[in-house]
Coordinates of C-alpha atoms in Angstrom, one line a residue:
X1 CA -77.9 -5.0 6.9
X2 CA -78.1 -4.7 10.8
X3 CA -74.0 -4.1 10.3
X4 CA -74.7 -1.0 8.4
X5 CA -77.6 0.0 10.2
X6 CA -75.3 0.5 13.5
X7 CA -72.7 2.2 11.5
X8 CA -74.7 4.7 10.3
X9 CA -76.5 5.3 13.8
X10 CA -73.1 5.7 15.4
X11 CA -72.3 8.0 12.9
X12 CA -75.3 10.2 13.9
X13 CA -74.1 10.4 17.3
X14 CA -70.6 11.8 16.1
X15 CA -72.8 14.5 14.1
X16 CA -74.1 15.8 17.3
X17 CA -71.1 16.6 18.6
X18 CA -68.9 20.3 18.0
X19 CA -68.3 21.9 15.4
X20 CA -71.3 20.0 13.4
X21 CA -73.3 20.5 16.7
X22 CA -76.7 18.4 15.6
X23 CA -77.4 17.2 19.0
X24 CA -80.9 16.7 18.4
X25 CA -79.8 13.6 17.0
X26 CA -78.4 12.3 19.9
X27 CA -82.3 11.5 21.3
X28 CA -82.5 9.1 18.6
X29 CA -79.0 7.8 17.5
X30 CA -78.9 5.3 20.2
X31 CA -82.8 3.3 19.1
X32 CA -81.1 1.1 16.3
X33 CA -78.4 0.2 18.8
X34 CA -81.0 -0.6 21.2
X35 CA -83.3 -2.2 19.4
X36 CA -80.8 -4.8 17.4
X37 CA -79.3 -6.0 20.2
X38 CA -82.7 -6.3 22.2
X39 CA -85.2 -7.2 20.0
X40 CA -85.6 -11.1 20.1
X41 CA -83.6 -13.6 22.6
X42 CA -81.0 -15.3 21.4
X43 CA -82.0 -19.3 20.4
X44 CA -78.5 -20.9 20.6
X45 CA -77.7 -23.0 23.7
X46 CA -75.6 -21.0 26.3
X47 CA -72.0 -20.6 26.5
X48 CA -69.8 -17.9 27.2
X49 CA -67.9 -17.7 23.7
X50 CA -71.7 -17.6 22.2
X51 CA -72.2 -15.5 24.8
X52 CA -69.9 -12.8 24.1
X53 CA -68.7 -13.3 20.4
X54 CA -71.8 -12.9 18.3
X55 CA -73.8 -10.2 16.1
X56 CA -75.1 -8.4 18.6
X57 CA -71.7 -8.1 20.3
X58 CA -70.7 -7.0 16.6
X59 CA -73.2 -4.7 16.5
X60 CA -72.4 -2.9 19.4
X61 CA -68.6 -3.0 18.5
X62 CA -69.4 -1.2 14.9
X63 CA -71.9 1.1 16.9
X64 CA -68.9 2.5 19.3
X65 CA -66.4 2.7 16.8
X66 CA -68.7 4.4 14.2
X67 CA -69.6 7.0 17.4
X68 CA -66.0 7.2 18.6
X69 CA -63.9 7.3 15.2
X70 CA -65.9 10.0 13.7
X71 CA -66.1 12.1 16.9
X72 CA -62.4 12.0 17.5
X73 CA -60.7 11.5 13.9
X74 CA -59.2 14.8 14.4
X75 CA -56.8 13.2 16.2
X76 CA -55.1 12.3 12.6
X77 CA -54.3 15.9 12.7
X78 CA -50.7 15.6 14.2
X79 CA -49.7 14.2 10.7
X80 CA -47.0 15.4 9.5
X81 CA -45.1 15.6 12.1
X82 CA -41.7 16.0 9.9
X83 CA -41.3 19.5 11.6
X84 CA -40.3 17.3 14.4
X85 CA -38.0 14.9 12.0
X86 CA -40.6 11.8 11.9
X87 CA -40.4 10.5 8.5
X88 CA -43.8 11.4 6.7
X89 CA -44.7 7.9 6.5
X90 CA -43.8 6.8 9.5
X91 CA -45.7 10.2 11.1
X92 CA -48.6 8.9 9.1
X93 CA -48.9 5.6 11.3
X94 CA -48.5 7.0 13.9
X95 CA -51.3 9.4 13.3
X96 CA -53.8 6.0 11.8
X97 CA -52.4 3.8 15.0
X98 CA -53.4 6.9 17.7
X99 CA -56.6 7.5 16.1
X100 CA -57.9 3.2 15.8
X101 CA -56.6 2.5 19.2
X102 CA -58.3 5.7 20.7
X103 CA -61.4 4.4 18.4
X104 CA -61.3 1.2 19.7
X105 CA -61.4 1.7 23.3
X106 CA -64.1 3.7 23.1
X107 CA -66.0 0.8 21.1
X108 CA -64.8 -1.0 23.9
X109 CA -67.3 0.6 26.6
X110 CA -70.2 0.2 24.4
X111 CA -69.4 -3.7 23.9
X112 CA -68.8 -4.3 27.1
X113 CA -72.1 -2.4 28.0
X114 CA -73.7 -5.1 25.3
X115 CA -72.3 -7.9 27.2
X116 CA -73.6 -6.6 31.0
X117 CA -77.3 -5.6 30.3
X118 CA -77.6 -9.2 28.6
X119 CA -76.0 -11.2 30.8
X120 CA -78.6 -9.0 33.4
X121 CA -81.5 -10.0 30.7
X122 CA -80.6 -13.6 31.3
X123 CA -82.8 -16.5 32.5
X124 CA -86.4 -16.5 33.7
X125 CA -88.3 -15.0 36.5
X126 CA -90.1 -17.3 39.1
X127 CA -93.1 -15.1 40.1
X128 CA -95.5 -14.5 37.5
X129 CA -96.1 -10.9 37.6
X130 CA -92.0 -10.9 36.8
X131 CA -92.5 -12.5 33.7
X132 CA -94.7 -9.7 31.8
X133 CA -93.0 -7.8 29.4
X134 CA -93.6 -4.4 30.9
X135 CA -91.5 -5.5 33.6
X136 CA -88.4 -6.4 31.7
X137 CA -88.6 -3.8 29.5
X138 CA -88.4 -1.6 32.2
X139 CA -85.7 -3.6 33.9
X140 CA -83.4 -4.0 31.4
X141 CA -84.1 0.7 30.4
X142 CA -82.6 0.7 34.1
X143 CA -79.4 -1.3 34.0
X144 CA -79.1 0.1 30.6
X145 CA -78.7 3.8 31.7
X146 CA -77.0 2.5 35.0
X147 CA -74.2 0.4 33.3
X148 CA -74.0 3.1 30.6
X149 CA -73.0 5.8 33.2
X150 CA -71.3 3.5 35.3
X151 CA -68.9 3.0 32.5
X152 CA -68.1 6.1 31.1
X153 CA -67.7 6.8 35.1
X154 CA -65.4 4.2 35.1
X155 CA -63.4 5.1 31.6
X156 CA -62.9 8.5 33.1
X157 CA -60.6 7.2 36.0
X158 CA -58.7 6.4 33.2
X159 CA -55.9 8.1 31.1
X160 CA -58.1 8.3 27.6
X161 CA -61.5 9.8 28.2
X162 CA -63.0 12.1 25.7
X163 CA -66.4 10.8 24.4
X164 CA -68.7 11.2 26.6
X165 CA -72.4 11.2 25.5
X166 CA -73.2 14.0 27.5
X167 CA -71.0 16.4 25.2
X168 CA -72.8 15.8 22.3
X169 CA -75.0 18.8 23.4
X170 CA -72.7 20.9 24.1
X171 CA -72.2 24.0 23.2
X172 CA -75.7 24.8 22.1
X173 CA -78.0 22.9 24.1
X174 CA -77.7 24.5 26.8
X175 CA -81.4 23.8 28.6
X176 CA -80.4 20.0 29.2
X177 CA -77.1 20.9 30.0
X178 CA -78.0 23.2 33.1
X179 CA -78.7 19.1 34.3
X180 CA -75.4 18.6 34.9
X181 CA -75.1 20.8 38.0
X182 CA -77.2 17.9 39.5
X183 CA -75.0 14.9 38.9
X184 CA -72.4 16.1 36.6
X185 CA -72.1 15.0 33.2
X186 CA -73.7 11.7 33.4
X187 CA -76.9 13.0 34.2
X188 CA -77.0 14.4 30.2
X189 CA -75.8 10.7 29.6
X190 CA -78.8 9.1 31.4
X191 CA -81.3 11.4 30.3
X192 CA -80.2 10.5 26.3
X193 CA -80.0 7.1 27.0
X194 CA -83.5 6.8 28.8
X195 CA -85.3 9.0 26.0
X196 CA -83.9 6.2 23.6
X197 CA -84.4 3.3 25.7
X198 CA -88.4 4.5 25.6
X199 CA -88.5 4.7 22.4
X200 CA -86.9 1.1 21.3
X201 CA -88.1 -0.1 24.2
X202 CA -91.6 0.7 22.7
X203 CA -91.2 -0.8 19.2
X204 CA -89.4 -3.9 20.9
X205 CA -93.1 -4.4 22.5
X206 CA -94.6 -3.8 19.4
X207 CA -92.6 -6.0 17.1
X208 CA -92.8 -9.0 19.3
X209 CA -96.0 -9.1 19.9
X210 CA -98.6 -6.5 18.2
X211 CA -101.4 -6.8 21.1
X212 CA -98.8 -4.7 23.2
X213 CA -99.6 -1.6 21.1
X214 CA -101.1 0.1 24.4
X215 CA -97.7 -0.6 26.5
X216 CA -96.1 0.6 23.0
X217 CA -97.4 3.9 23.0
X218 CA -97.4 4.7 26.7
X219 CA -93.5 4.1 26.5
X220 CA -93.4 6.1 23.1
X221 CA -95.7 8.9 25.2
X222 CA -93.2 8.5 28.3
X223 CA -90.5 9.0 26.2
X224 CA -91.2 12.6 24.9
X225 CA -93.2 13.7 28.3
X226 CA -89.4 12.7 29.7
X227 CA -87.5 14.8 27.1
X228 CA -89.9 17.9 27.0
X229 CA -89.8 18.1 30.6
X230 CA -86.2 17.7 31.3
X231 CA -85.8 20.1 29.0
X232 CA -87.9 22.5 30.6
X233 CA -86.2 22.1 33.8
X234 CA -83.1 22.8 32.2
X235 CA -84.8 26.0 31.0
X236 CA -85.9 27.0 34.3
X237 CA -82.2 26.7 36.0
X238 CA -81.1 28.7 32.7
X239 CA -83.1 31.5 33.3
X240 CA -82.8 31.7 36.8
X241 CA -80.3 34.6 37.7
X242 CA -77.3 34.8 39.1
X243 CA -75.9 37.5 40.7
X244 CA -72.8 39.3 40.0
X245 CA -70.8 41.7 42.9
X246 CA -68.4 44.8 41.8
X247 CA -66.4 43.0 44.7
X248 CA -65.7 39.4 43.2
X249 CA -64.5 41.3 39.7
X250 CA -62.1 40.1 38.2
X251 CA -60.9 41.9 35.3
X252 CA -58.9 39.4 33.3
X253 CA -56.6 39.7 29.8
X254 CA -56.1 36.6 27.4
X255 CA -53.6 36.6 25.2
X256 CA -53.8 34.1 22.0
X257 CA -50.2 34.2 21.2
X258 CA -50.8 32.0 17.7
X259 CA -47.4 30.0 17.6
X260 CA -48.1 27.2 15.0
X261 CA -46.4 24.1 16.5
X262 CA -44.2 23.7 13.4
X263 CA -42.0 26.7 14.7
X264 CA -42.9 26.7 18.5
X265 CA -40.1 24.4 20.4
X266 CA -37.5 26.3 17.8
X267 CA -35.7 29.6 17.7
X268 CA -38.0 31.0 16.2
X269 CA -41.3 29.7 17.7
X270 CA -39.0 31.0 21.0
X271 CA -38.1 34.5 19.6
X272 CA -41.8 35.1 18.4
X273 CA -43.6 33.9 21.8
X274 CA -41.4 35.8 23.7
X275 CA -41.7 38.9 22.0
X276 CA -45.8 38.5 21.0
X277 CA -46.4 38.0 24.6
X278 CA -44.3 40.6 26.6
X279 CA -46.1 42.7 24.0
X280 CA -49.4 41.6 24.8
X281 CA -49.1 41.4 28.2
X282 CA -47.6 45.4 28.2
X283 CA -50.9 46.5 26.1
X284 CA -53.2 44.4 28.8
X285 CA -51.6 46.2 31.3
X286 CA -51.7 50.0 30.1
X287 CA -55.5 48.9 29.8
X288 CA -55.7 48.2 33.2
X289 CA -56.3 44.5 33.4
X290 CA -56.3 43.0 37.3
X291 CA -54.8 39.6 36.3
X292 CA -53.4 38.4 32.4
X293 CA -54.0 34.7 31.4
X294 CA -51.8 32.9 29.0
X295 CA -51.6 29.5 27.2
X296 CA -50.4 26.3 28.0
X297 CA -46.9 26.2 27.3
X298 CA -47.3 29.7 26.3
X299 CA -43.2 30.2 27.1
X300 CA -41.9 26.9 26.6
X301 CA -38.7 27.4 28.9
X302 CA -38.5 26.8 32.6
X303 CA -39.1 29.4 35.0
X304 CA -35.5 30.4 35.6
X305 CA -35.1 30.4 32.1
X306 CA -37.8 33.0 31.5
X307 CA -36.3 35.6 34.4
X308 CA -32.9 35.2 33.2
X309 CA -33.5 35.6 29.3
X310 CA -36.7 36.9 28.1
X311 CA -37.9 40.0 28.3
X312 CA -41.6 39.2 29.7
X313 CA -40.1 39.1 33.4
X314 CA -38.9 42.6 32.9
X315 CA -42.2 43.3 32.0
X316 CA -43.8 41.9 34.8
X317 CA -41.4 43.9 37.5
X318 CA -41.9 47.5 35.5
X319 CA -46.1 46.9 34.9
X320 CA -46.7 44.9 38.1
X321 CA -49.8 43.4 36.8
X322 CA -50.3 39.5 38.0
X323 CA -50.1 36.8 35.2
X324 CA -50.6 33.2 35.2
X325 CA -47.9 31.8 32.7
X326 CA -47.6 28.6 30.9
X327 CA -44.0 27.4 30.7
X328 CA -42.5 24.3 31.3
X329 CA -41.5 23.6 35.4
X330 CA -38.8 21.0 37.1
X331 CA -39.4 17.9 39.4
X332 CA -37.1 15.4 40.2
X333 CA -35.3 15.5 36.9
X334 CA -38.2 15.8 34.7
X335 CA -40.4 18.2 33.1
X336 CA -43.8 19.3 34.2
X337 CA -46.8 21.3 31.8
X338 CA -47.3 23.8 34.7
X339 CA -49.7 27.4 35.1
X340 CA -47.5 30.0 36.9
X341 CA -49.3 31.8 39.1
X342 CA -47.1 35.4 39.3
X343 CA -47.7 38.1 41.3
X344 CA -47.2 41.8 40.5
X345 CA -43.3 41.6 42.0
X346 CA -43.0 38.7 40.3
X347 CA -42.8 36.1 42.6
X348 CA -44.3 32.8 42.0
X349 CA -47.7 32.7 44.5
X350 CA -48.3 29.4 43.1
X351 CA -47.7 26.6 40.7
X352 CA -50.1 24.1 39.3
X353 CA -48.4 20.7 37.2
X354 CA -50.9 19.0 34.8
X355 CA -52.2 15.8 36.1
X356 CA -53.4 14.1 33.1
X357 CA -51.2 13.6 30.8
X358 CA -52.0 13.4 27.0
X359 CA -50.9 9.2 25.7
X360 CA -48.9 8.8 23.2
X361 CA -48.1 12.8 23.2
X362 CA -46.5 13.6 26.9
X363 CA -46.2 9.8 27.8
X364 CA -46.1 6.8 26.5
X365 CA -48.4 3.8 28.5
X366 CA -46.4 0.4 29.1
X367 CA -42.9 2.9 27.5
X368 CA -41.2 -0.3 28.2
X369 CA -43.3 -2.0 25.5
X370 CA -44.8 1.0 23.3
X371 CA -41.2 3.1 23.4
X372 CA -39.5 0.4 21.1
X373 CA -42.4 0.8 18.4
X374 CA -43.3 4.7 18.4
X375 CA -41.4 7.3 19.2
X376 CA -42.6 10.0 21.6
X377 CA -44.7 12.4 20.1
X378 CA -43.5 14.9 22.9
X379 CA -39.9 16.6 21.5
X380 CA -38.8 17.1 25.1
X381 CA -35.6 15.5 26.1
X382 CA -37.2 14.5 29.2
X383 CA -40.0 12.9 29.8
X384 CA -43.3 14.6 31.4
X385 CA -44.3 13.8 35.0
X386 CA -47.9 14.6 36.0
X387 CA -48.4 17.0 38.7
X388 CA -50.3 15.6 42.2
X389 CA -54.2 15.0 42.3
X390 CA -54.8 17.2 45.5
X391 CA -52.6 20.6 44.5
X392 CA -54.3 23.6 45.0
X393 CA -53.8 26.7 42.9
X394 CA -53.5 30.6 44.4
X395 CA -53.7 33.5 42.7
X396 CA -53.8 37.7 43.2
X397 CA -58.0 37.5 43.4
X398 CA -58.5 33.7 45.2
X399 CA -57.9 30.0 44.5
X400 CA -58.7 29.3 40.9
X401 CA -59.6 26.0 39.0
X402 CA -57.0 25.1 36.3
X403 CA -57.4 22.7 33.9
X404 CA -54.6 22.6 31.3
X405 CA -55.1 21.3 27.8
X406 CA -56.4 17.6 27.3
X407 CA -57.9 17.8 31.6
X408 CA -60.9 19.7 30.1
X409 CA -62.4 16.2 29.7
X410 CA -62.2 14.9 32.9
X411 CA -64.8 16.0 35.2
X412 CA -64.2 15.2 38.5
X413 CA -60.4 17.2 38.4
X414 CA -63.0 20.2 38.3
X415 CA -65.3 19.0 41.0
X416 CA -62.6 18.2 42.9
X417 CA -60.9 22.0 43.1
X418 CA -64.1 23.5 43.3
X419 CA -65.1 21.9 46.1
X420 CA -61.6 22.5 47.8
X421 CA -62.5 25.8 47.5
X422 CA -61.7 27.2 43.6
X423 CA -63.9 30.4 42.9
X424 CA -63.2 30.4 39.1
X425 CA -62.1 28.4 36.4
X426 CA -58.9 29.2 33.7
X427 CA -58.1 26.7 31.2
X428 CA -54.9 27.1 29.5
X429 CA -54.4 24.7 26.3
X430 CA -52.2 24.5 23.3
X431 CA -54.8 22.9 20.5
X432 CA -52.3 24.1 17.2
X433 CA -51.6 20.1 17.3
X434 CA -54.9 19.2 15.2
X435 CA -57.7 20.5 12.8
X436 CA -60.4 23.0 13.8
X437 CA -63.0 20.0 14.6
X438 CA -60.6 19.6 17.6
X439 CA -60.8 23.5 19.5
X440 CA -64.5 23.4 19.2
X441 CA -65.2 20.3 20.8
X442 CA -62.5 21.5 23.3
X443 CA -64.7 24.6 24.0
X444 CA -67.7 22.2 24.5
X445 CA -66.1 20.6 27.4
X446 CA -65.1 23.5 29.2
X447 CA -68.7 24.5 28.6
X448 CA -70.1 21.6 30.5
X449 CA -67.4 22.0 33.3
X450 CA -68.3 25.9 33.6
X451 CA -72.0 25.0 33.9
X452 CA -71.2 21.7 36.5
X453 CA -69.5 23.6 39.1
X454 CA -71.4 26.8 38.6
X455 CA -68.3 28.8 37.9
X456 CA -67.0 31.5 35.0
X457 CA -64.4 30.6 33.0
X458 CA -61.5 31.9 31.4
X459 CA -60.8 29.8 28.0
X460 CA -56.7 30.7 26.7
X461 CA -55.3 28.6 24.0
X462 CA -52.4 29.0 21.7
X463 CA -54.1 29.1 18.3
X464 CA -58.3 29.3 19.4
X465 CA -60.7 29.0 20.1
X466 CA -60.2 31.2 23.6
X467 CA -63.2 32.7 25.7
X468 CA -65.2 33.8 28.2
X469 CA -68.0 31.3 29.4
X470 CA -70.2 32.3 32.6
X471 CA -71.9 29.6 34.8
X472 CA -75.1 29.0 32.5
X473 CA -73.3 28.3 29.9
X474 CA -73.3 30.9 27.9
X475 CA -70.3 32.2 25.7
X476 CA -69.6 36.0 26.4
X477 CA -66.8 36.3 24.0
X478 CA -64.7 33.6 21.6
X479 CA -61.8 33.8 19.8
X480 CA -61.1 33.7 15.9
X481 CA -58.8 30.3 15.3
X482 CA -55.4 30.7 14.1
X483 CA -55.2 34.4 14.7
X484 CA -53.3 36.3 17.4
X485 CA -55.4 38.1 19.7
X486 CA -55.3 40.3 22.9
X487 CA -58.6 40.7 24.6
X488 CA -59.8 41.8 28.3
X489 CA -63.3 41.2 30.0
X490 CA -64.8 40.6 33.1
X491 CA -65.3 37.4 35.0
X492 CA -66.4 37.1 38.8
X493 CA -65.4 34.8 41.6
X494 CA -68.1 32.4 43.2
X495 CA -67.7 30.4 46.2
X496 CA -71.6 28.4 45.4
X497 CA -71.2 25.1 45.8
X498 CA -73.9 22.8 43.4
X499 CA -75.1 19.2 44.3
X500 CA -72.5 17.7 42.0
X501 CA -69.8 19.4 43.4
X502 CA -70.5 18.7 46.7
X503 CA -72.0 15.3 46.1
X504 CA -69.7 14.1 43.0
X505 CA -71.7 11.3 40.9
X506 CA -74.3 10.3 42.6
X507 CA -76.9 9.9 40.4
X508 CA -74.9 6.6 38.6
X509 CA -74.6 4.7 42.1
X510 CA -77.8 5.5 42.5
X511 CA -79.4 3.6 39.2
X512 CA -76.7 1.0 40.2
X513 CA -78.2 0.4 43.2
X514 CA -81.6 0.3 42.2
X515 CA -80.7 -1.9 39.0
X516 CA -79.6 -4.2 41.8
X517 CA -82.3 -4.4 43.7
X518 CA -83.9 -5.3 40.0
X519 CA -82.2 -7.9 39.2
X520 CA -82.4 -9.6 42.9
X521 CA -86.2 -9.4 42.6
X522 CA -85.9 -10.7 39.4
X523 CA -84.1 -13.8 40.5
X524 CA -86.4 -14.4 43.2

């Protein structure tokens, strides 16, 4: 029964997130968790394999890959791949093997958060005062929310990241998110986790022992104080202005050039991007656009390629309107997903390589091991090479923030060109690859990274959903999905610089520390 019990709460978390968007279930998804693994000590004599392979550890494991399966099953969505002449079978494992590893790993970070905050829970305080169980409950509530954001921190430096708890309130609560300019993305985290933690934390007291029903409710009462008034701090940085200068317009034209990836690395994926993009980028222009965005990958050729044959170049040199362009670049024999920075004679100002790489689709991990059992999902003849962690990218109106397809996820790539200097943020992505549930969850990252660094946002993707998102948040304009579209608007430089950004993640090393300082007392 506890089995199912943590399989359906997990599954409440992956409601929360985009496109089913019921966050409000976050602040309570995460009680069962808590309170099966933390409600009574366990009674068999130590070891490490009792330790660590046990029901709660199960519990935990079925939690994460209830949370992480559901939230990220669209990943299934690259079956078929027989366009790209994988046998359908053989596509489908690959699509059930991408999905249950990617599940798995996230499960991962919740068991090995399990494992941490018990082993922290171990053993007996000297002092007296220690030993009350006010003080452990609000012990173990700290290294809880500590090791939580300390691993999704820690996941994050890694080349999977996607599931973060933080973006199950994204797009729509947008109060709590305003938060992240703090601390970035794991201050939502902690604040979910600690509204939870009160909560089980509460009935925990209760259940064990029922003459703790004052502690009870003060935690239960804590709890909601904590989430109503987060919540209306969030509200108050939401509300509070910004201003907007005529001098740091920018007025920017997307183009959604709608290339389904069946057709898009053949002839006539190639004759129709060329063509639906010289033609968008000639109506952008007549309507007096100052820069025009495109997808990633949106002319999948290298740059000489592109002035040599296509027409788009010619376009550029008769309009002389700037463009960053998604195309393919060369380094050291490879290929590179790169954003073209253009200006209006043509020239290449800049050049920007993606820096992390999609697994199992633009590289393989451990190829010498994984290469003899799938074959690259990527069609390239060559393989991908990331792009450096420290370029910086210039265009016509400033340095920009780029983050290109699957890099919406991580964070710190945005803090770190925002603080280098980066006055806006374009995203350039190619999302035809999977189902709908996959573009809205996209657009809920890029929501949190707009709000983090307090920049706009330029959303362009292949097949939606594309848009304009300014620095609360808020989504000025989106894009139909699986529809070609050219659309202009306005979006504005900034050169403000929040306590994340300058600060990175403090708020985690913080908790760390003082969960530390916890646990020494406690082992006094």
């Amino acid at each position: 029964m506890q089995i199912i019990i943590a399989g359906l709460s997990g599954l409440l978390m992956g409601l929360s997130t985009a496109p089913f968007s019921l966050f409000y279930l976050a602040w309570i998804a995460l009680i069962p968790l808590w309170f099966l693994i933390f409600y009574q000590e366990n009674k068999v004599k130590f070891t490490i394999k009792s330790f660590i392979f046990n029901e709660k550890t199960l519990i935990a494991f079925i939690w994460g890959l209830a949370y992480h399966g559901f939230a990220i099953f669209w990943i299934t969505g690259i079956h078929p791949m027989t366009w790209m002449g994988v046998p359908w079978l053989a596509s489908l494992l690959i699509a059930i093997f991408c999905w249950l590893f990617i599940s798995i790993w996230g499960a991962i970070l919740v068991v090995t958060w399990s494992i941490l905050i018990r082993f922290l829970d171990l053993g007996k305080p000297g002092k007296l005062w220690l030993k009350s169980p006010w003080f452990k409950s609000v012990s173990r509530i700290i290294w809880g929310v500590a090791i939580w954001c300390f691993l999704e921190w820690f996941w994050s430096q890694g080349a999977l990241w996607w599931t973060s708890l933080s973006y199950t309130q994204s797009p729509h609560n947008l109060a709590i998110l305003q938060l992240s300019k703090f601390s970035g993305y794991s201050t939502i985290t902690a604040s979910i986790i600690v509204v939870n933690a009160l909560i089980a934390e509460g009935l925990i007291l209760y259940h064990n022992n029922h003459k703790n029903i004052r502690q009870s409710i003060i935690f239960l009462i804590t709890s909601l104080s904590l989430f109503i008034g987060l919540h209306l701090l969030g509200s108050f940085l939401y509300n509070t202005p910004f201003i907007n200068s005529d001098k740091t317009a920018i007025k920017v034209g997307i183009i959604q050039g709608n290339i389904p990836n069946t057709i898009k690395l053949y002839p006539e994926g190639w004759r129709r991007a060329i063509e639906g993009y010289t033609k968008g980028y000639e109506k952008l222009a007549n309507q007096g656009v100052d820069l025009v965005i495109t997808p990633e990958t949106a002319l999948p050729f290298d740059w000489n390629y592109i002035v040599n044959n296509s027409s788009f170049y010619p376009a550029i040199i008769k309009k002389k309107v700037p463009v960053l362009l998604g195309a393919f670049g060369f380094k050291n024999g490879s290929y590179t997903n790169s954003l073209f920075s253009i200006d209006k004679y043509g020239q290449i100002l800049s050049r920007f390589d993606k820096i992390k790489l999609v697994p199992l689709g633009e590289y393989i991990p451990f190829e010498n091991i994984l290469g003899k059992i799938i074959d690259r999902l990527s069609p390239l003849d060559s393989h991908l090479i990331a792009g450096k962690t420290d370029q910086i990218f210039k265009t016509s109106f400033g340095q920009a923030i780029v983050g290109i397809c699957y890099e919406s996820a991580f964070s710190e790539h945005f803090r770190r060109q925002a603080k280098a200097g980066g006055e806006f943020i374009v995203t350039a992505s190619n999302n035809a690859h999977y189902s709908q549930i996959m573009p809205a969850q996209h657009h809920a990252q890029d929501v949190i990274r707009a709000i983090e660094t307090d920049r706009w946002i330029a959303r362009v993707t292949n097949t939606g959903y594309s848009g304009i998102v300014n620095p609360h948040g808020q989504n000025l304009w989106i894009s139909d999905i699986n529809t070609y579209e050219v659309h202009q608007d306005i979006i504005y430089t900034r050169d403000t610089q929040t306590l994340y950004v300058k600060f990175g993640d403090w708020l985690t090393f913080l908790l760390l520390g003082l969960g530390g300082i916890l646990w020494g007392i406690k082992m006094l």
